[in-house]
Amino acid sequence: MLDKSPRPTAVNVPNDLAAHWMPFTANRAFKKNPRLLAGAKDMHYITVDGRKIIDAASGMWCCNAGHGRSQIAEAIGKQAAALDYAPPFQFGIPQAFELASRIAELAPTGLDHVFFCNSGSEAADTALKIALAYHQINGQGSRIRLIGRERGYHGVGFGGMSVGGMVNNRRAFATHLPGVDHIRHTHDLAGNAFSKDLPAHGAELADDLERLVNLHGAETIAAVIVEPVPGSTGVLPPPQGYLQRLRQLCDKHGILLIFDEVITGFGRLGTPFAANYFGVTPDMMTTAKGITNGTVPMGAVFCSRKIHDGLMIGPENAMELFHGYTYSAHPVACAAGLATLDIYKDEGLLTRGASMAGYWRDALHQLKGLPNVIDIRNIGLMGAVELAPRKDAPGARGYELMVDCFNRGLYFRQSGDAAAVSPPLIVERSHIDEMVSILGDAIKRVA
Ligand SMILES: Cc1ncc(COP(=O)(O)O)c(C=O)c1O
């Protein structure tokens, strides 16, 4: 029999924090001293107790046009009222086609087909599956290996986790996709600490792909996936020439190159995508986050015509790809995406980062010389200040810095002992000054 009695448990009490198991969070510490947000406008969050916090991480690299954009909120409301949901399998909505065309237009030439999903994790898994399907159809079914890179992050699905190279994200789960391997990461503190923009040393690390080709055979490798600039492991700009070299090696060996642009997409480097910034066109590009300014979950995989057309075979009334999500191209996400694109265009935000990048770089590098600062990195409107780890307590100093900054009005993304900073693309010089000032003071306090 169903128990219809009211639930007497504490979950009914407003602000009881027990039931919500928070993602990627130190749950027990958080619940002792919660950091609760209630609102956001432009460059700031507002806490539940009314404090203003300057947002130095664009939410989580997603609110590129800043917060509280009424144009997007109105588009979302209007769309939910007009068409709340539409089946994306065998049916479509005009907005999905419009959004796909408009974002494909922004992408490097050739990446002209878009597959929608709902997150960066789903985008990574989708791209990896498309790579495998493409090779199968193309008579190269032995290409089943997926190659990632150490210190890479491609979300938390089994595909993305497997090719990912963040040790804690893999180790706890003990298993991953078979056949996966990793090339070496490019982070070189000894050779490149305090580099401005792209570090000088390390292009040859791309040749690590040759090692895996020699080990496994090119004919077994389907794709390599890398973030052009790894973000979650603390903003690691690639060495000069590295991505170009990786592209050449993929071409040489018939391996598909996937750029994970979930962070770098939609203007973060001062170009629409990192692929534009580096002048390197991958075969596929995964995106999410900034596509809707973070307002509604959405992801998108951009595919080359070669891949798309390669899969458009078989009887015309048969599905070409057995993949998709209930919420692929969700009407509300499409509406949010279209309104977001309008703002990006009207305010020139996809290239604004280029004009702010120099000021951003110089401001961040002023923190050199402060206690425990072992590296400062920057590219476009991304940056990181890395502190030395405490003996036997990696991440502890970074965590304390994050909490201290939040208490004093600054939010950034903690990545181990690094503070990853990347403001909304509407940022002004005065905001950058404020961010750097709070961060610098906190670094001096956190011993
Ligand atoms: C490069 C990259 N790929 C994938 C993801 C996963 O995205 P999501 O959390 O939307 O699944 C992230 C998230 O930060 C990311 O930075």
Tab-separated table of C-alpha atoms and ligand atoms in Angstrom:
chain	number	residue	atom	x	y	z
A	1	MET	CA	0.000	0.000	0.000
A	2	LEU	CA	1.189	3.504	-0.734
A	3	ASP	CA	2.133	5.546	2.292
A	4	LYS	CA	0.264	8.799	1.771
A	5	SER	CA	1.282	10.446	5.019
A	6	PRO	CA	3.159	13.720	4.660
A	7	ARG	CA	6.895	13.286	4.729
A	8	PRO	CA	7.939	14.364	8.196
A	9	THR	CA	11.601	14.447	7.307
A	10	ALA	CA	13.800	17.472	7.356
A	11	VAL	CA	13.749	17.751	3.547
A	12	ASN	CA	10.526	19.735	3.850
A	13	VAL	CA	12.256	22.401	5.856
A	14	PRO	CA	13.388	25.257	3.643
A	15	ASN	CA	17.123	25.367	3.295
A	16	ASP	CA	17.719	21.996	4.861
A	17	LEU	CA	20.849	21.016	3.010
A	18	ALA	CA	20.887	17.282	3.688
A	19	ALA	CA	19.092	15.773	0.707
A	20	HIS	CA	20.935	17.474	-2.126
A	21	TRP	CA	24.090	15.472	-2.877
A	22	MET	CA	26.107	18.151	-4.592
A	23	PRO	CA	28.221	17.463	-7.692
A	24	PHE	CA	32.003	17.881	-7.589
A	25	THR	CA	31.686	19.447	-4.135
A	26	ALA	CA	33.163	18.888	-0.704
A	27	ASN	CA	29.634	18.212	0.569
A	28	ARG	CA	30.373	18.026	4.283
A	29	ALA	CA	32.457	21.196	4.385
A	30	PHE	CA	29.934	23.046	2.211
A	31	LYS	CA	27.001	22.140	4.409
A	32	LYS	CA	28.817	23.437	7.476
A	33	ASN	CA	29.513	26.775	5.761
A	34	PRO	CA	27.287	27.028	2.684
A	35	ARG	CA	27.885	29.449	-0.130
A	36	LEU	CA	24.342	30.034	-1.376
A	37	LEU	CA	23.529	32.225	-4.353
A	38	ALA	CA	20.203	33.908	-4.949
A	39	GLY	CA	20.625	36.187	-7.935
A	40	ALA	CA	22.940	37.446	-10.638
A	41	LYS	CA	23.214	40.529	-12.813
A	42	ASP	CA	25.851	41.456	-15.375
A	43	MET	CA	29.253	40.801	-13.722
A	44	HIS	CA	27.990	39.827	-10.273
A	45	TYR	CA	26.330	37.143	-8.236
A	46	ILE	CA	24.203	38.061	-5.224
A	47	THR	CA	24.300	35.747	-2.223
A	48	VAL	CA	21.218	34.810	-0.196
A	49	ASP	CA	22.335	37.346	2.412
A	50	GLY	CA	22.575	40.076	-0.225
A	51	ARG	CA	26.347	40.256	-0.771
A	52	LYS	CA	27.665	41.119	-4.255
A	53	ILE	CA	30.270	38.695	-5.596
A	54	ILE	CA	32.170	39.538	-8.740
A	55	ASP	CA	32.102	36.607	-11.164
A	56	ALA	CA	35.606	35.796	-12.364
A	57	ALA	CA	34.600	32.492	-13.920
A	58	SER	CA	31.554	33.310	-16.071
A	59	GLY	CA	29.530	30.977	-13.883
A	60	MET	CA	31.411	27.898	-15.006
A	61	TRP	CA	32.793	29.304	-18.266
A	62	CYS	CA	29.273	29.619	-19.615
A	63	CYS	CA	27.729	33.052	-18.958
A	64	ASN	CA	29.746	34.731	-21.683
A	65	ALA	CA	27.311	37.643	-22.087
A	66	GLY	CA	27.125	38.208	-18.340
A	67	HIS	CA	24.189	37.490	-16.092
A	68	GLY	CA	20.531	38.387	-16.083
A	69	ARG	CA	20.170	39.071	-19.786
A	70	SER	CA	16.478	39.899	-20.109
A	71	GLN	CA	16.465	39.251	-23.857
A	72	ILE	CA	17.325	35.604	-23.226
A	73	ALA	CA	14.923	35.278	-20.295
A	74	GLU	CA	12.087	36.659	-22.417
A	75	ALA	CA	12.874	34.312	-25.314
A	76	ILE	CA	12.865	31.360	-22.907
A	77	GLY	CA	9.509	32.343	-21.404
A	78	LYS	CA	7.921	32.963	-24.783
A	79	GLN	CA	9.125	29.671	-26.180
A	80	ALA	CA	7.979	27.663	-23.152
A	81	ALA	CA	4.523	29.176	-23.540
A	82	ALA	CA	4.312	28.606	-27.312
A	83	LEU	CA	5.854	25.133	-27.603
A	84	ASP	CA	7.144	23.598	-24.409
A	85	TYR	CA	8.500	20.424	-25.900
A	86	ALA	CA	8.716	18.794	-29.307
A	87	PRO	CA	9.964	15.315	-30.174
A	88	PRO	CA	13.360	15.628	-31.831
A	89	PHE	CA	13.291	12.137	-33.399
A	90	GLN	CA	11.586	12.164	-36.824
A	91	PHE	CA	10.132	15.640	-36.083
A	92	GLY	CA	11.716	19.055	-35.844
A	93	ILE	CA	11.224	22.677	-34.946
A	94	PRO	CA	12.282	25.593	-37.156
A	95	GLN	CA	14.366	27.095	-34.366
A	96	ALA	CA	16.682	24.060	-34.276
A	97	PHE	CA	17.489	24.422	-37.954
A	98	GLU	CA	17.992	28.144	-37.601
A	99	LEU	CA	20.293	27.743	-34.619
A	100	ALA	CA	22.348	25.036	-36.348
A	101	SER	CA	22.775	27.194	-39.469
A	102	ARG	CA	23.731	30.254	-37.487
A	103	ILE	CA	26.349	28.568	-35.319
A	104	ALA	CA	27.740	26.628	-38.278
A	105	GLU	CA	28.249	29.967	-39.978
A	106	LEU	CA	30.430	31.092	-37.074
A	107	ALA	CA	32.548	27.933	-37.107
A	108	PRO	CA	35.638	27.393	-39.243
A	109	THR	CA	34.823	26.622	-42.870
A	110	GLY	CA	33.882	23.015	-43.372
A	111	LEU	CA	32.385	22.347	-39.941
A	112	ASP	CA	28.942	22.799	-41.313
A	113	HIS	CA	26.759	20.179	-39.651
A	114	VAL	CA	25.595	20.319	-36.047
A	115	PHE	CA	24.268	17.539	-33.788
A	116	PHE	CA	22.510	18.840	-30.661
A	117	CYS	CA	22.699	17.361	-27.177
A	118	ASN	CA	22.400	18.773	-23.659
A	119	SER	CA	25.818	19.142	-22.114
A	120	GLY	CA	29.529	19.028	-22.678
A	121	SER	CA	29.643	15.439	-21.460
A	122	GLU	CA	27.033	14.391	-23.985
A	123	ALA	CA	28.831	16.328	-26.689
A	124	ALA	CA	32.050	14.411	-25.981
A	125	ASP	CA	30.315	11.031	-26.023
A	126	THR	CA	28.407	11.989	-29.177
A	127	ALA	CA	31.578	13.009	-31.022
A	128	LEU	CA	33.409	9.853	-29.985
A	129	LYS	CA	30.503	7.694	-31.174
A	130	ILE	CA	30.272	9.560	-34.477
A	131	ALA	CA	34.007	8.968	-34.994
A	132	LEU	CA	33.566	5.244	-34.449
A	133	ALA	CA	30.479	5.072	-36.690
A	134	TYR	CA	32.235	7.017	-39.425
A	135	HIS	CA	35.164	4.617	-39.577
A	136	GLN	CA	32.856	1.576	-39.532
A	137	ILE	CA	30.832	2.869	-42.475
A	138	ASN	CA	34.006	3.901	-44.229
A	139	GLY	CA	35.384	0.366	-44.302
A	140	GLN	CA	37.860	1.015	-41.484
A	141	GLY	CA	36.119	-0.868	-38.695
A	142	SER	CA	39.452	-1.708	-37.044
A	143	ARG	CA	39.724	1.920	-35.929
A	144	ILE	CA	38.196	1.526	-32.490
A	145	ARG	CA	40.773	3.187	-30.238
A	146	LEU	CA	40.021	6.595	-28.785
A	147	ILE	CA	42.935	8.745	-27.704
A	148	GLY	CA	42.744	11.489	-25.122
A	149	ARG	CA	45.411	13.480	-23.341
A	150	GLU	CA	46.641	13.503	-19.773
A	151	ARG	CA	45.056	16.363	-17.807
A	152	GLY	CA	42.186	16.525	-20.301
A	153	TYR	CA	38.580	16.944	-19.226
A	154	HIS	CA	35.727	15.823	-21.419
A	155	GLY	CA	32.938	15.489	-18.915
A	156	VAL	CA	31.699	12.594	-16.880
A	157	GLY	CA	30.028	10.138	-19.242
A	158	PHE	CA	31.881	6.855	-19.712
A	159	GLY	CA	33.299	8.016	-23.040
A	160	GLY	CA	34.433	11.409	-21.829
A	161	MET	CA	35.699	9.993	-18.554
A	162	SER	CA	37.713	7.348	-20.384
A	163	VAL	CA	39.494	9.732	-22.724
A	164	GLY	CA	39.774	12.287	-19.936
A	165	GLY	CA	43.014	12.561	-18.083
A	166	MET	CA	42.071	13.987	-14.701
A	167	VAL	CA	43.273	11.316	-12.362
A	168	ASN	CA	40.650	11.669	-9.619
A	169	ASN	CA	37.799	11.572	-12.118
A	170	ARG	CA	38.947	8.159	-13.347
A	171	ARG	CA	40.509	6.475	-10.350
A	172	ALA	CA	37.389	6.377	-8.197
A	173	PHE	CA	35.492	4.400	-10.814
A	174	ALA	CA	38.155	1.820	-11.570
A	175	THR	CA	37.059	1.062	-15.114
A	176	HIS	CA	36.868	2.823	-18.457
A	177	LEU	CA	36.358	2.097	-22.139
A	178	PRO	CA	38.696	-0.539	-23.540
A	179	GLY	CA	41.280	0.500	-26.105
A	180	VAL	CA	41.620	4.039	-24.819
A	181	ASP	CA	45.063	5.604	-24.485
A	182	HIS	CA	46.466	9.053	-23.750
A	183	ILE	CA	49.141	11.301	-25.147
A	184	ARG	CA	51.230	13.324	-22.722
A	185	HIS	CA	50.016	16.636	-21.380
A	186	THR	CA	51.809	19.866	-22.217
A	187	HIS	CA	52.053	21.457	-18.784
A	188	ASP	CA	55.728	22.195	-18.159
A	189	LEU	CA	56.365	24.355	-15.111
A	190	ALA	CA	60.121	23.980	-15.362
A	191	GLY	CA	60.282	25.174	-18.963
A	192	ASN	CA	57.303	27.475	-19.293
A	193	ALA	CA	56.368	29.022	-15.917
A	194	PHE	CA	55.037	32.602	-16.173
A	195	SER	CA	54.753	32.424	-19.962
A	196	LYS	CA	52.554	35.095	-21.449
A	197	ASP	CA	50.004	33.757	-23.953
A	198	LEU	CA	51.402	30.639	-25.660
A	199	PRO	CA	54.410	28.974	-24.011
A	200	ALA	CA	57.501	28.632	-26.170
A	201	HIS	CA	58.450	25.066	-25.318
A	202	GLY	CA	56.733	21.806	-26.044
A	203	ALA	CA	55.390	21.664	-29.624
A	204	GLU	CA	57.203	18.344	-29.958
A	205	LEU	CA	54.920	16.843	-27.308
A	206	ALA	CA	52.387	16.416	-30.124
A	207	ASP	CA	54.726	13.752	-31.472
A	208	ASP	CA	53.640	11.585	-28.569
A	209	LEU	CA	50.835	10.564	-30.915
A	210	GLU	CA	53.498	8.837	-33.030
A	211	ARG	CA	54.417	6.775	-29.975
A	212	LEU	CA	50.828	5.537	-29.710
A	213	VAL	CA	50.672	4.934	-33.455
A	214	ASN	CA	53.815	2.821	-33.189
A	215	LEU	CA	52.449	1.004	-30.162
A	216	HIS	CA	48.923	0.275	-31.367
A	217	GLY	CA	49.007	0.792	-35.151
A	218	ALA	CA	47.324	3.742	-36.843
A	219	GLU	CA	44.769	1.364	-38.311
A	220	THR	CA	43.350	0.832	-34.805
A	221	ILE	CA	42.978	4.503	-33.874
A	222	ALA	CA	39.686	6.265	-34.578
A	223	ALA	CA	40.157	9.704	-33.074
A	224	VAL	CA	42.153	11.992	-30.840
A	225	ILE	CA	40.246	14.384	-28.594
A	226	VAL	CA	41.877	17.375	-26.924
A	227	GLU	CA	40.819	20.680	-25.483
A	228	PRO	CA	42.662	23.355	-27.475
A	229	VAL	CA	43.206	24.995	-24.081
A	230	PRO	CA	42.518	22.640	-21.169
A	231	GLY	CA	40.428	24.615	-18.694
A	232	SER	CA	39.383	22.385	-15.833
A	233	THR	CA	42.947	21.354	-15.068
A	234	GLY	CA	43.922	24.948	-14.539
A	235	VAL	CA	44.068	26.709	-17.937
A	236	LEU	CA	46.991	25.282	-19.884
A	237	PRO	CA	47.598	27.214	-23.118
A	238	PRO	CA	49.189	24.920	-25.707
A	239	PRO	CA	52.831	25.393	-26.680
A	240	GLN	CA	53.383	27.400	-29.850
A	241	GLY	CA	52.881	25.138	-32.875
A	242	TYR	CA	51.568	22.192	-30.860
A	243	LEU	CA	48.018	22.039	-32.226
A	244	GLN	CA	49.231	22.541	-35.800
A	245	ARG	CA	51.575	19.592	-35.356
A	246	LEU	CA	48.819	17.423	-33.878
A	247	ARG	CA	46.628	18.228	-36.892
A	248	GLN	CA	49.425	17.199	-39.280
A	249	LEU	CA	49.954	13.909	-37.477
A	250	CYS	CA	46.236	13.102	-37.489
A	251	ASP	CA	46.131	13.773	-41.232
A	252	LYS	CA	49.210	11.634	-41.805
A	253	HIS	CA	47.650	8.667	-40.010
A	254	GLY	CA	43.979	9.019	-41.005
A	255	ILE	CA	42.987	9.787	-37.411
A	256	LEU	CA	40.075	12.148	-36.760
A	257	LEU	CA	40.873	15.194	-34.639
A	258	ILE	CA	38.224	16.364	-32.185
A	259	PHE	CA	38.553	19.706	-30.415
A	260	ASP	CA	36.619	19.917	-27.173
A	261	GLU	CA	35.577	23.564	-27.257
A	262	VAL	CA	33.072	23.357	-24.440
A	263	ILE	CA	35.009	26.122	-22.667
A	264	THR	CA	36.849	27.798	-25.535
A	265	GLY	CA	33.806	28.038	-27.813
A	266	PHE	CA	31.775	31.219	-28.177
A	267	GLY	CA	34.366	33.899	-27.790
A	268	ARG	CA	36.514	32.951	-24.830
A	269	LEU	CA	39.801	33.495	-26.670
A	270	GLY	CA	38.630	36.569	-28.579
A	271	THR	CA	37.610	34.529	-31.600
A	272	PRO	CA	34.356	32.600	-32.063
A	273	PHE	CA	36.178	29.299	-31.410
A	274	ALA	CA	39.696	28.296	-30.452
A	275	ALA	CA	39.945	26.633	-33.854
A	276	ASN	CA	39.769	30.153	-35.364
A	277	TYR	CA	42.349	31.440	-32.890
A	278	PHE	CA	44.890	28.753	-33.752
A	279	GLY	CA	44.015	28.468	-37.447
A	280	VAL	CA	43.579	24.714	-36.985
A	281	THR	CA	40.360	23.076	-38.142
A	282	PRO	CA	39.449	19.828	-36.424
A	283	ASP	CA	37.167	17.181	-37.914
A	284	MET	CA	34.695	17.677	-35.101
A	285	MET	CA	34.235	20.259	-32.390
A	286	THR	CA	32.262	19.761	-29.194
A	287	THR	CA	30.571	22.738	-27.563
A	288	ALA	CA	28.069	23.548	-24.785
A	289	LYS	CA	28.015	26.196	-22.022
A	290	GLY	CA	28.195	29.541	-23.889
A	291	ILE	CA	25.836	28.319	-26.593
A	292	THR	CA	22.899	29.442	-24.413
A	293	ASN	CA	24.871	31.767	-22.141
A	294	GLY	CA	24.485	29.042	-19.527
A	295	THR	CA	20.745	29.637	-19.193
A	296	VAL	CA	19.389	26.314	-20.480
A	297	PRO	CA	21.446	23.121	-20.788
A	298	MET	CA	22.538	22.517	-24.358
A	299	GLY	CA	25.463	20.990	-26.212
A	300	ALA	CA	26.344	20.811	-29.883
A	301	VAL	CA	28.803	18.768	-31.914
A	302	PHE	CA	30.062	20.371	-35.103
A	303	CYS	CA	31.025	17.874	-37.802
A	304	SER	CA	32.865	18.189	-41.063
A	305	ARG	CA	30.977	17.612	-44.265
A	306	LYS	CA	33.154	14.556	-44.887
A	307	ILE	CA	31.951	12.906	-41.692
A	308	HIS	CA	28.335	13.959	-42.048
A	309	ASP	CA	28.027	12.993	-45.693
A	310	GLY	CA	29.916	9.776	-45.044
A	311	LEU	CA	27.147	8.712	-42.676
A	312	MET	CA	24.227	9.785	-44.888
A	313	ILE	CA	23.884	6.431	-46.592
A	314	GLY	CA	21.400	3.570	-46.793
A	315	PRO	CA	17.736	3.750	-47.739
A	316	GLU	CA	16.435	7.285	-47.522
A	317	ASN	CA	13.708	6.385	-45.045
A	318	ALA	CA	16.132	4.659	-42.655
A	319	MET	CA	17.877	6.420	-39.770
A	320	GLU	CA	21.513	7.143	-40.477
A	321	LEU	CA	22.785	7.419	-36.887
A	322	PHE	CA	21.328	5.513	-33.962
A	323	HIS	CA	22.029	8.219	-31.433
A	324	GLY	CA	20.193	11.145	-29.866
A	325	TYR	CA	18.579	12.455	-26.711
A	326	THR	CA	14.997	13.168	-25.646
A	327	TYR	CA	16.074	16.755	-25.165
A	328	SER	CA	18.261	17.172	-28.278
A	329	ALA	CA	17.412	20.592	-29.767
A	330	HIS	CA	14.922	21.296	-26.976
A	331	PRO	CA	12.696	24.230	-27.997
A	332	VAL	CA	13.551	26.278	-24.905
A	333	ALA	CA	17.281	25.670	-25.364
A	334	CYS	CA	17.037	26.629	-29.047
A	335	ALA	CA	15.205	29.833	-28.142
A	336	ALA	CA	17.838	30.628	-25.529
A	337	GLY	CA	20.570	29.872	-28.066
A	338	LEU	CA	19.098	32.155	-30.711
A	339	ALA	CA	18.642	35.025	-28.248
A	340	THR	CA	22.190	34.480	-27.011
A	341	LEU	CA	23.564	34.632	-30.553
A	342	ASP	CA	21.715	37.907	-31.117
A	343	ILE	CA	23.443	39.402	-28.070
A	344	TYR	CA	26.844	38.060	-29.108
A	345	LYS	CA	26.357	39.645	-32.525
A	346	ASP	CA	24.872	42.967	-31.401
A	347	GLU	CA	27.578	43.499	-28.769
A	348	GLY	CA	30.459	42.002	-30.732
A	349	LEU	CA	31.174	39.638	-27.852
A	350	LEU	CA	32.673	36.776	-29.852
A	351	THR	CA	35.655	38.962	-30.680
A	352	ARG	CA	35.610	41.401	-27.762
A	353	GLY	CA	38.037	39.218	-25.804
A	354	ALA	CA	40.757	40.100	-28.300
A	355	SER	CA	40.632	43.757	-27.299
A	356	MET	CA	40.645	42.959	-23.565
A	357	ALA	CA	43.222	40.159	-23.625
A	358	GLY	CA	46.274	42.405	-23.264
A	359	TYR	CA	44.922	44.206	-20.222
A	360	TRP	CA	43.826	40.880	-18.742
A	361	ARG	CA	47.294	39.386	-19.275
A	362	ASP	CA	49.147	42.334	-17.744
A	363	ALA	CA	46.813	42.488	-14.753
A	364	LEU	CA	47.156	38.791	-13.950
A	365	HIS	CA	50.922	38.799	-14.286
A	366	GLN	CA	51.125	41.583	-11.670
A	367	LEU	CA	50.540	38.808	-9.132
A	368	LYS	CA	53.970	37.324	-9.866
A	369	GLY	CA	56.150	37.441	-6.782
A	370	LEU	CA	53.337	37.029	-4.255
A	371	PRO	CA	53.784	34.236	-1.691
A	372	ASN	CA	53.519	30.702	-3.078
A	373	VAL	CA	52.706	31.816	-6.642
A	374	ILE	CA	54.536	29.326	-8.877
A	375	ASP	CA	52.928	30.107	-12.220
A	376	ILE	CA	50.611	32.521	-13.978
A	377	ARG	CA	49.055	31.629	-17.320
A	378	ASN	CA	46.828	33.534	-19.725
A	379	ILE	CA	45.286	33.317	-23.152
A	380	GLY	CA	42.384	35.364	-24.507
A	381	LEU	CA	40.113	35.938	-21.524
A	382	MET	CA	41.261	32.790	-19.733
A	383	GLY	CA	43.857	32.718	-17.011
A	384	ALA	CA	45.168	30.896	-13.970
A	385	VAL	CA	47.270	31.686	-10.948
A	386	GLU	CA	48.861	28.561	-9.558
A	387	LEU	CA	50.037	28.244	-5.969
A	388	ALA	CA	52.532	25.746	-4.642
A	389	PRO	CA	50.790	22.763	-3.082
A	390	ARG	CA	51.200	22.303	0.653
A	391	LYS	CA	53.252	19.296	1.607
A	392	ASP	CA	50.978	16.231	1.766
A	393	ALA	CA	47.873	18.343	1.128
A	394	PRO	CA	47.511	19.081	-2.582
A	395	GLY	CA	44.527	21.332	-3.257
A	396	ALA	CA	44.211	22.580	0.344
A	397	ARG	CA	45.751	25.965	-0.357
A	398	GLY	CA	43.623	26.403	-3.484
A	399	TYR	CA	40.476	25.536	-1.545
A	400	GLU	CA	41.251	28.038	1.203
A	401	LEU	CA	41.940	30.688	-1.407
A	402	MET	CA	38.586	30.024	-3.056
A	403	VAL	CA	36.689	30.246	0.248
A	404	ASP	CA	38.564	33.364	1.348
A	405	CYS	CA	37.897	35.104	-1.969
A	406	PHE	CA	34.222	34.221	-1.853
A	407	ASN	CA	33.966	35.675	1.630
A	408	ARG	CA	35.508	38.886	0.303
A	409	GLY	CA	33.445	39.188	-2.850
A	410	LEU	CA	35.206	37.228	-5.614
A	411	TYR	CA	34.225	33.954	-7.240
A	412	PHE	CA	36.653	31.901	-9.330
A	413	ARG	CA	36.996	28.214	-10.281
A	414	GLN	CA	39.345	26.298	-8.051
A	415	SER	CA	41.441	23.707	-9.863
A	416	GLY	CA	43.627	22.000	-7.293
A	417	ASP	CA	45.980	24.733	-6.127
A	418	ALA	CA	45.286	26.934	-9.129
A	419	ALA	CA	42.724	29.718	-9.349
A	420	ALA	CA	41.188	29.529	-12.810
A	421	VAL	CA	39.789	32.880	-13.825
A	422	SER	CA	37.807	33.734	-16.937
A	423	PRO	CA	35.317	36.583	-16.721
A	424	PRO	CA	32.189	37.149	-18.766
A	425	LEU	CA	33.102	38.709	-22.105
A	426	ILE	CA	31.379	41.959	-21.102
A	427	VAL	CA	34.142	42.552	-18.547
A	428	GLU	CA	35.551	46.086	-18.188
A	429	ARG	CA	39.036	47.073	-17.049
A	430	SER	CA	37.720	48.167	-13.663
A	431	HIS	CA	36.295	44.674	-13.087
A	432	ILE	CA	39.643	43.117	-13.940
A	433	ASP	CA	41.357	45.471	-11.478
A	434	GLU	CA	38.891	44.485	-8.773
A	435	MET	CA	39.341	40.762	-9.416
A	436	VAL	CA	43.107	40.953	-9.348
A	437	SER	CA	43.104	43.112	-6.230
A	438	ILE	CA	40.880	40.732	-4.212
A	439	LEU	CA	42.835	37.725	-5.482
A	440	GLY	CA	46.192	39.299	-4.634
A	441	ASP	CA	45.090	40.204	-1.090
A	442	ALA	CA	43.748	36.692	-0.546
A	443	ILE	CA	46.956	35.083	-1.808
A	444	LYS	CA	48.886	37.072	0.822
A	445	ARG	CA	46.487	35.904	3.543
A	446	VAL	CA	46.369	32.205	2.629
A	447	ALA	CA	49.752	31.065	3.874
B	1	LIG	C1	36.321	20.886	-21.979
B	1	LIG	C2	35.089	20.352	-21.321
B	1	LIG	N1	34.459	19.316	-21.862
B	1	LIG	C3	33.359	18.802	-21.319
B	1	LIG	C4	32.833	19.332	-20.164
B	1	LIG	C5	31.624	18.722	-19.550
B	1	LIG	O1	30.535	19.555	-19.701
B	1	LIG	P1	29.204	19.312	-18.836
B	1	LIG	O2	29.552	19.577	-17.425
B	1	LIG	O3	28.247	20.284	-19.458
B	1	LIG	O4	28.796	17.906	-19.074
B	1	LIG	C6	33.449	20.423	-19.572
B	1	LIG	C7	32.921	21.025	-18.340
B	1	LIG	O5	33.492	21.882	-17.738
B	1	LIG	C8	34.618	20.936	-20.156
B	1	LIG	O6	35.278	21.964	-19.601
